[in-house]
Amino acid sequence: MILGCNFGSVAHTDMYNNLGNPAGVQGPNVNPQPNPFGNAFYGAGSGLIRGGLGAYGEKFLGSSSEFMQSNISRYFSNPQYYFQVNEQYVRNKVKVILFPLLHRGHWTRITEPVGGRLSYKPPIYDINAPDLYIPFMAFGTYIILAGFTIGLMGKFSPEAMSMQFTRGLAGWFIEVLLLKGLLYSLGGGEAPLLDLVAYSGYAFTGLSLTLLARLCWSYSYYALMPWMSLCMGIFLVKTMKRVFFTEMRSYEKHSSRQHYLLLFMAIAQFPLFFWLGKISA
């Protein structure tokens, strides 16, 4: 009985398959013949697309790298340039910062041909070149002397040191904005940002000397602070006038306005110095 049922089901299945494929009629071939022309066109088209995209990508990356390099050199210059100093440069530069009226030499920077264009010599060869070694060392000395002053007041704490550190950075930032705004208002050209950071950071040289004198004799603070403010103002006026002289047309066009803004920059050193020299816990 079971064999009969199985035989019937097999026969039914064979009959169903025979109905799907009648005798003498072959089913369609499921494997199409390859088209050599289509493959050739496809290979050529993909090659052209890849070549075009590759050329466009190289052009885009090349222009992007040139744009980034030009803007970095324009605003930030080469950081290593600002640390090419020696002992003689540091000693002479500090004299110029603290006693600018005694500087009998010129204030212009020395140029040299590099790669077919003129470039400024590093600080080790030019006393008028900006550097970042003195500003960073002066800022660190300023923070240390401020900590000693707070300790002598009996109010030393991490919070007090953090507040003094923040005040120093804020004063440095304000000085940079002051110089940047001066250049922008007169259209005196684009100075590298690190140049402005260096010029602004020289203020901590006079501030450190004032705090050191205050530790020795408290009343010397009131005599040295106005003097250091005046010296820093004169130094910045001499320096920024040199920057403006590189753009002669801008200087001739805004000569009277430039004098007023330079005077304002020099006067602004007094409240800024007294604010930075205020040590409080």
Short mmCIF file of C-alpha atoms in Angstrom, two decimals:
data_model
loop_
_atom_site.label_atom_id
_atom_site.label_comp_id
_atom_site.label_asym_id
_atom_site.label_seq_id
_atom_site.Cartn_x
_atom_site.Cartn_y
_atom_site.Cartn_z
CA MET A 1 0.00 0.00 0.00
CA ILE A 2 2.81 2.40 0.89
CA LEU A 3 4.71 1.51 -2.29
CA GLY A 4 1.62 2.27 -4.35
CA CYS A 5 1.27 5.72 -2.84
CA ASN A 6 4.90 6.55 -3.45
CA PHE A 7 4.70 5.34 -7.04
CA GLY A 8 1.64 7.51 -7.61
CA SER A 9 3.29 10.62 -6.25
CA VAL A 10 6.41 10.07 -8.35
CA ALA A 11 4.32 9.59 -11.47
CA HIS A 12 2.34 12.73 -10.73
CA THR A 13 5.57 14.71 -10.33
CA ASP A 14 7.01 13.42 -13.61
CA MET A 15 3.82 14.29 -15.43
CA TYR A 16 3.91 17.82 -14.02
CA ASN A 17 7.51 18.27 -15.16
CA ASN A 18 6.71 16.97 -18.63
CA LEU A 19 3.90 19.49 -18.94
CA GLY A 20 6.36 22.31 -18.07
CA ASN A 21 8.75 21.21 -20.86
CA PRO A 22 6.90 19.67 -23.80
CA ALA A 23 8.68 17.16 -25.93
CA GLY A 24 10.81 18.63 -28.69
CA VAL A 25 10.90 22.11 -27.15
CA GLN A 26 14.07 23.22 -25.41
CA GLY A 27 14.02 25.74 -22.58
CA PRO A 28 15.79 29.07 -22.85
CA ASN A 29 19.50 29.14 -22.15
CA VAL A 30 20.05 30.78 -18.78
CA ASN A 31 23.73 31.56 -19.51
CA PRO A 32 23.89 34.43 -22.04
CA GLN A 33 26.77 34.65 -24.47
CA PRO A 34 29.49 37.15 -23.50
CA ASN A 35 29.58 40.42 -25.47
CA PRO A 36 33.19 41.40 -26.21
CA PHE A 37 32.19 44.89 -27.39
CA GLY A 38 30.28 45.61 -24.19
CA ASN A 39 33.21 44.57 -22.04
CA ALA A 40 35.56 46.69 -24.10
CA PHE A 41 33.31 49.75 -23.83
CA TYR A 42 32.85 49.15 -20.12
CA GLY A 43 36.59 48.83 -19.54
CA ALA A 44 37.35 51.95 -21.56
CA GLY A 45 34.60 53.95 -19.82
CA SER A 46 35.67 52.92 -16.34
CA GLY A 47 39.28 53.70 -17.22
CA LEU A 48 38.33 57.19 -18.40
CA ILE A 49 36.27 57.79 -15.27
CA ARG A 50 39.05 56.61 -13.00
CA GLY A 51 41.60 58.71 -14.86
CA GLY A 52 39.39 61.80 -14.74
CA LEU A 53 38.62 61.40 -11.07
CA GLY A 54 42.29 60.78 -10.30
CA ALA A 55 43.40 63.90 -12.17
CA TYR A 56 40.67 65.99 -10.51
CA GLY A 57 41.58 64.61 -7.10
CA GLU A 58 45.27 65.38 -7.57
CA LYS A 59 44.44 68.90 -8.75
CA PHE A 60 42.06 69.47 -5.83
CA LEU A 61 44.51 68.14 -3.25
CA GLY A 62 47.35 70.13 -4.78
CA SER A 63 45.40 73.39 -4.73
CA SER A 64 44.17 72.68 -1.19
CA SER A 65 47.68 72.00 0.08
CA GLU A 66 48.99 75.16 -1.58
CA PHE A 67 46.13 77.17 -0.06
CA MET A 68 46.75 75.76 3.41
CA GLN A 69 50.49 76.25 3.14
CA SER A 70 50.15 79.85 1.97
CA ASN A 71 47.70 80.71 4.75
CA ILE A 72 49.77 79.00 7.44
CA SER A 73 52.90 80.82 6.33
CA ARG A 74 50.91 84.03 6.06
CA TYR A 75 49.47 84.01 9.57
CA PHE A 76 51.71 81.71 11.58
CA SER A 77 55.01 81.68 9.69
CA ASN A 78 57.58 79.12 10.86
CA PRO A 79 57.53 78.55 14.65
CA GLN A 80 61.15 77.37 14.67
CA TYR A 81 62.21 80.76 13.32
CA TYR A 82 61.22 82.46 16.59
CA PHE A 83 63.46 80.28 18.75
CA GLN A 84 66.73 80.75 16.87
CA VAL A 85 68.36 82.83 19.60
CA ASN A 86 71.58 82.88 21.57
CA GLU A 87 72.81 84.50 24.76
CA GLN A 88 74.06 87.64 23.03
CA TYR A 89 70.75 88.22 21.26
CA VAL A 90 68.75 87.78 24.47
CA ARG A 91 70.96 90.20 26.36
CA ASN A 92 70.82 92.88 23.67
CA LYS A 93 67.10 92.40 23.05
CA VAL A 94 66.25 92.84 26.72
CA LYS A 95 68.22 96.10 26.70
CA VAL A 96 66.22 97.34 23.72
CA ILE A 97 62.92 96.41 25.41
CA LEU A 98 63.73 97.97 28.77
CA PHE A 99 65.62 101.00 27.44
CA PRO A 100 64.35 101.73 23.91
CA LEU A 101 65.53 105.34 24.05
CA LEU A 102 69.14 104.13 24.34
CA HIS A 103 68.91 102.06 21.17
CA ARG A 104 71.06 103.98 18.68
CA GLY A 105 70.82 101.52 15.82
CA HIS A 106 68.11 101.22 13.20
CA TRP A 107 64.75 99.53 13.79
CA THR A 108 64.41 97.86 10.38
CA ARG A 109 64.77 94.12 9.94
CA ILE A 110 67.52 92.56 7.86
CA THR A 111 66.46 90.65 4.75
CA GLU A 112 68.17 87.92 2.78
CA PRO A 113 67.29 86.14 -0.51
CA VAL A 114 65.86 82.67 0.10
CA GLY A 115 64.43 80.59 -2.73
CA GLY A 116 64.22 83.49 -5.15
CA ARG A 117 62.45 85.84 -2.73
CA LEU A 118 63.39 88.07 0.17
CA SER A 119 63.05 86.68 3.67
CA TYR A 120 63.89 88.06 7.10
CA LYS A 121 66.92 86.82 8.95
CA PRO A 122 66.29 84.91 12.20
CA PRO A 123 66.68 86.62 15.58
CA ILE A 124 70.16 85.23 16.12
CA TYR A 125 71.37 87.46 13.27
CA ASP A 126 69.00 90.42 13.71
CA ILE A 127 68.32 92.30 16.94
CA ASN A 128 65.08 93.72 15.51
CA ALA A 129 63.59 90.32 14.63
CA PRO A 130 60.77 89.08 16.88
CA ASP A 131 61.27 85.96 18.95
CA LEU A 132 59.16 83.85 21.28
CA TYR A 133 61.90 82.73 23.66
CA ILE A 134 61.98 85.99 25.64
CA PRO A 135 58.16 86.33 25.88
CA PHE A 136 57.71 82.77 27.15
CA MET A 137 60.57 83.05 29.63
CA ALA A 138 59.32 86.46 30.79
CA PHE A 139 55.77 85.16 31.19
CA GLY A 140 56.99 82.22 33.28
CA THR A 141 59.09 84.55 35.42
CA TYR A 142 56.08 86.83 35.85
CA ILE A 143 53.96 83.95 37.15
CA ILE A 144 56.70 82.75 39.54
CA LEU A 145 57.28 86.24 40.97
CA ALA A 146 53.55 86.72 41.34
CA GLY A 147 53.45 83.46 43.32
CA PHE A 148 56.24 84.70 45.61
CA THR A 149 54.35 87.95 46.15
CA ILE A 150 51.14 86.13 47.01
CA GLY A 151 53.08 83.87 49.37
CA LEU A 152 54.59 86.85 51.20
CA MET A 153 51.08 88.21 51.59
CA GLY A 154 50.12 84.94 53.29
CA LYS A 155 47.41 84.19 50.72
CA PHE A 156 49.08 81.58 48.54
CA SER A 157 46.69 79.00 47.10
CA PRO A 158 46.23 77.11 43.82
CA GLU A 159 43.16 79.22 43.11
CA ALA A 160 45.16 82.44 43.50
CA MET A 161 47.88 81.17 41.15
CA SER A 162 45.29 80.05 38.62
CA MET A 163 43.67 83.48 38.73
CA GLN A 164 47.02 85.20 38.19
CA PHE A 165 47.88 82.87 35.32
CA THR A 166 44.52 83.58 33.68
CA ARG A 167 45.02 87.30 34.13
CA GLY A 168 48.42 87.12 32.47
CA LEU A 169 47.06 85.22 29.47
CA ALA A 170 44.14 87.64 29.19
CA GLY A 171 46.51 90.61 29.21
CA TRP A 172 48.66 88.98 26.53
CA PHE A 173 45.57 88.35 24.41
CA ILE A 174 44.37 91.95 24.83
CA GLU A 175 47.76 93.23 23.70
CA VAL A 176 47.64 91.05 20.58
CA LEU A 177 44.14 92.30 19.77
CA LEU A 178 45.32 95.87 20.23
CA LEU A 179 48.14 95.45 17.71
CA LYS A 180 45.95 93.50 15.31
CA GLY A 181 43.24 96.16 15.47
CA LEU A 182 45.82 98.87 14.85
CA LEU A 183 47.06 97.14 11.71
CA TYR A 184 43.54 96.45 10.49
CA SER A 185 42.28 99.99 11.02
CA LEU A 186 45.15 101.47 9.01
CA GLY A 187 45.37 98.78 6.37
CA GLY A 188 49.04 98.32 7.12
CA GLY A 189 49.26 94.84 5.61
CA GLU A 190 49.06 91.39 7.13
CA ALA A 191 51.69 90.75 9.78
CA PRO A 192 52.22 87.13 10.85
CA LEU A 193 50.29 86.30 13.98
CA LEU A 194 53.37 85.00 15.78
CA ASP A 195 55.07 88.36 15.19
CA LEU A 196 52.25 90.09 17.07
CA VAL A 197 52.36 87.45 19.81
CA ALA A 198 56.08 88.08 20.23
CA TYR A 199 55.76 91.87 20.29
CA SER A 200 52.95 91.66 22.84
CA GLY A 201 54.77 89.16 25.03
CA TYR A 202 57.71 91.50 25.52
CA ALA A 203 55.55 93.38 28.02
CA PHE A 204 56.19 90.66 30.62
CA THR A 205 59.89 91.56 30.62
CA GLY A 206 59.20 94.92 32.23
CA LEU A 207 56.48 93.45 34.42
CA SER A 208 58.86 90.80 35.77
CA LEU A 209 61.46 93.43 36.60
CA THR A 210 58.82 95.51 38.39
CA LEU A 211 57.60 92.56 40.48
CA LEU A 212 61.18 91.66 41.37
CA ALA A 213 61.84 95.21 42.56
CA ARG A 214 58.60 95.11 44.53
CA LEU A 215 59.81 92.03 46.40
CA CYS A 216 62.96 93.92 47.40
CA TRP A 217 61.30 97.24 48.19
CA SER A 218 57.57 97.71 47.94
CA TYR A 219 57.71 101.43 47.14
CA SER A 220 59.85 100.86 44.05
CA TYR A 221 56.76 99.43 42.38
CA TYR A 222 55.18 102.88 42.05
CA ALA A 223 58.26 104.30 40.37
CA LEU A 224 59.11 101.39 38.08
CA MET A 225 55.62 100.59 36.84
CA PRO A 226 55.06 103.94 35.03
CA TRP A 227 58.58 103.77 33.62
CA MET A 228 58.14 100.23 32.29
CA SER A 229 54.79 101.20 30.78
CA LEU A 230 56.40 104.16 29.03
CA CYS A 231 59.28 102.05 27.72
CA MET A 232 56.93 99.39 26.39
CA GLY A 233 54.85 102.06 24.69
CA ILE A 234 57.93 103.55 23.00
CA PHE A 235 59.14 100.10 21.95
CA LEU A 236 55.79 99.24 20.36
CA VAL A 237 55.53 102.61 18.61
CA LYS A 238 58.99 102.16 17.08
CA THR A 239 58.19 98.59 16.08
CA MET A 240 54.77 99.26 14.59
CA LYS A 241 56.03 102.27 12.65
CA ARG A 242 58.56 99.95 11.07
CA VAL A 243 55.74 97.61 10.09
CA PHE A 244 53.79 100.49 8.56
CA PHE A 245 56.80 101.69 6.59
CA THR A 246 56.71 98.42 4.65
CA GLU A 247 53.42 99.73 3.16
CA MET A 248 54.41 103.22 2.03
CA ARG A 249 51.10 103.99 0.35
CA SER A 250 49.20 103.15 3.52
CA TYR A 251 51.56 105.29 5.56
CA GLU A 252 51.16 108.33 3.29
CA LYS A 253 47.41 107.96 3.14
CA HIS A 254 46.82 107.70 6.90
CA SER A 255 49.85 109.54 8.30
CA SER A 256 47.95 111.78 10.76
CA ARG A 257 45.52 109.05 11.73
CA GLN A 258 48.41 106.69 12.27
CA HIS A 259 50.09 109.02 14.74
CA TYR A 260 46.93 109.24 16.84
CA LEU A 261 46.46 105.48 16.89
CA LEU A 262 50.10 104.89 17.78
CA LEU A 263 49.74 107.39 20.60
CA PHE A 264 46.63 105.59 21.80
CA MET A 265 48.51 102.28 21.75
CA ALA A 266 51.32 103.77 23.83
CA ILE A 267 48.92 105.27 26.38
CA ALA A 268 47.02 101.98 26.62
CA GLN A 269 50.14 100.34 28.07
CA PHE A 270 49.71 102.22 31.36
CA PRO A 271 46.35 100.76 32.46
CA LEU A 272 47.28 97.37 31.03
CA PHE A 273 50.56 97.25 32.98
CA PHE A 274 48.93 98.36 36.23
CA TRP A 275 46.20 95.76 35.78
CA LEU A 276 48.71 92.97 35.13
CA GLY A 277 50.93 94.18 37.98
CA LYS A 278 48.08 94.03 40.46
CA ILE A 279 48.71 90.94 42.56
CA SER A 280 45.69 89.86 44.55
CA ALA A 281 44.63 86.58 46.08
#
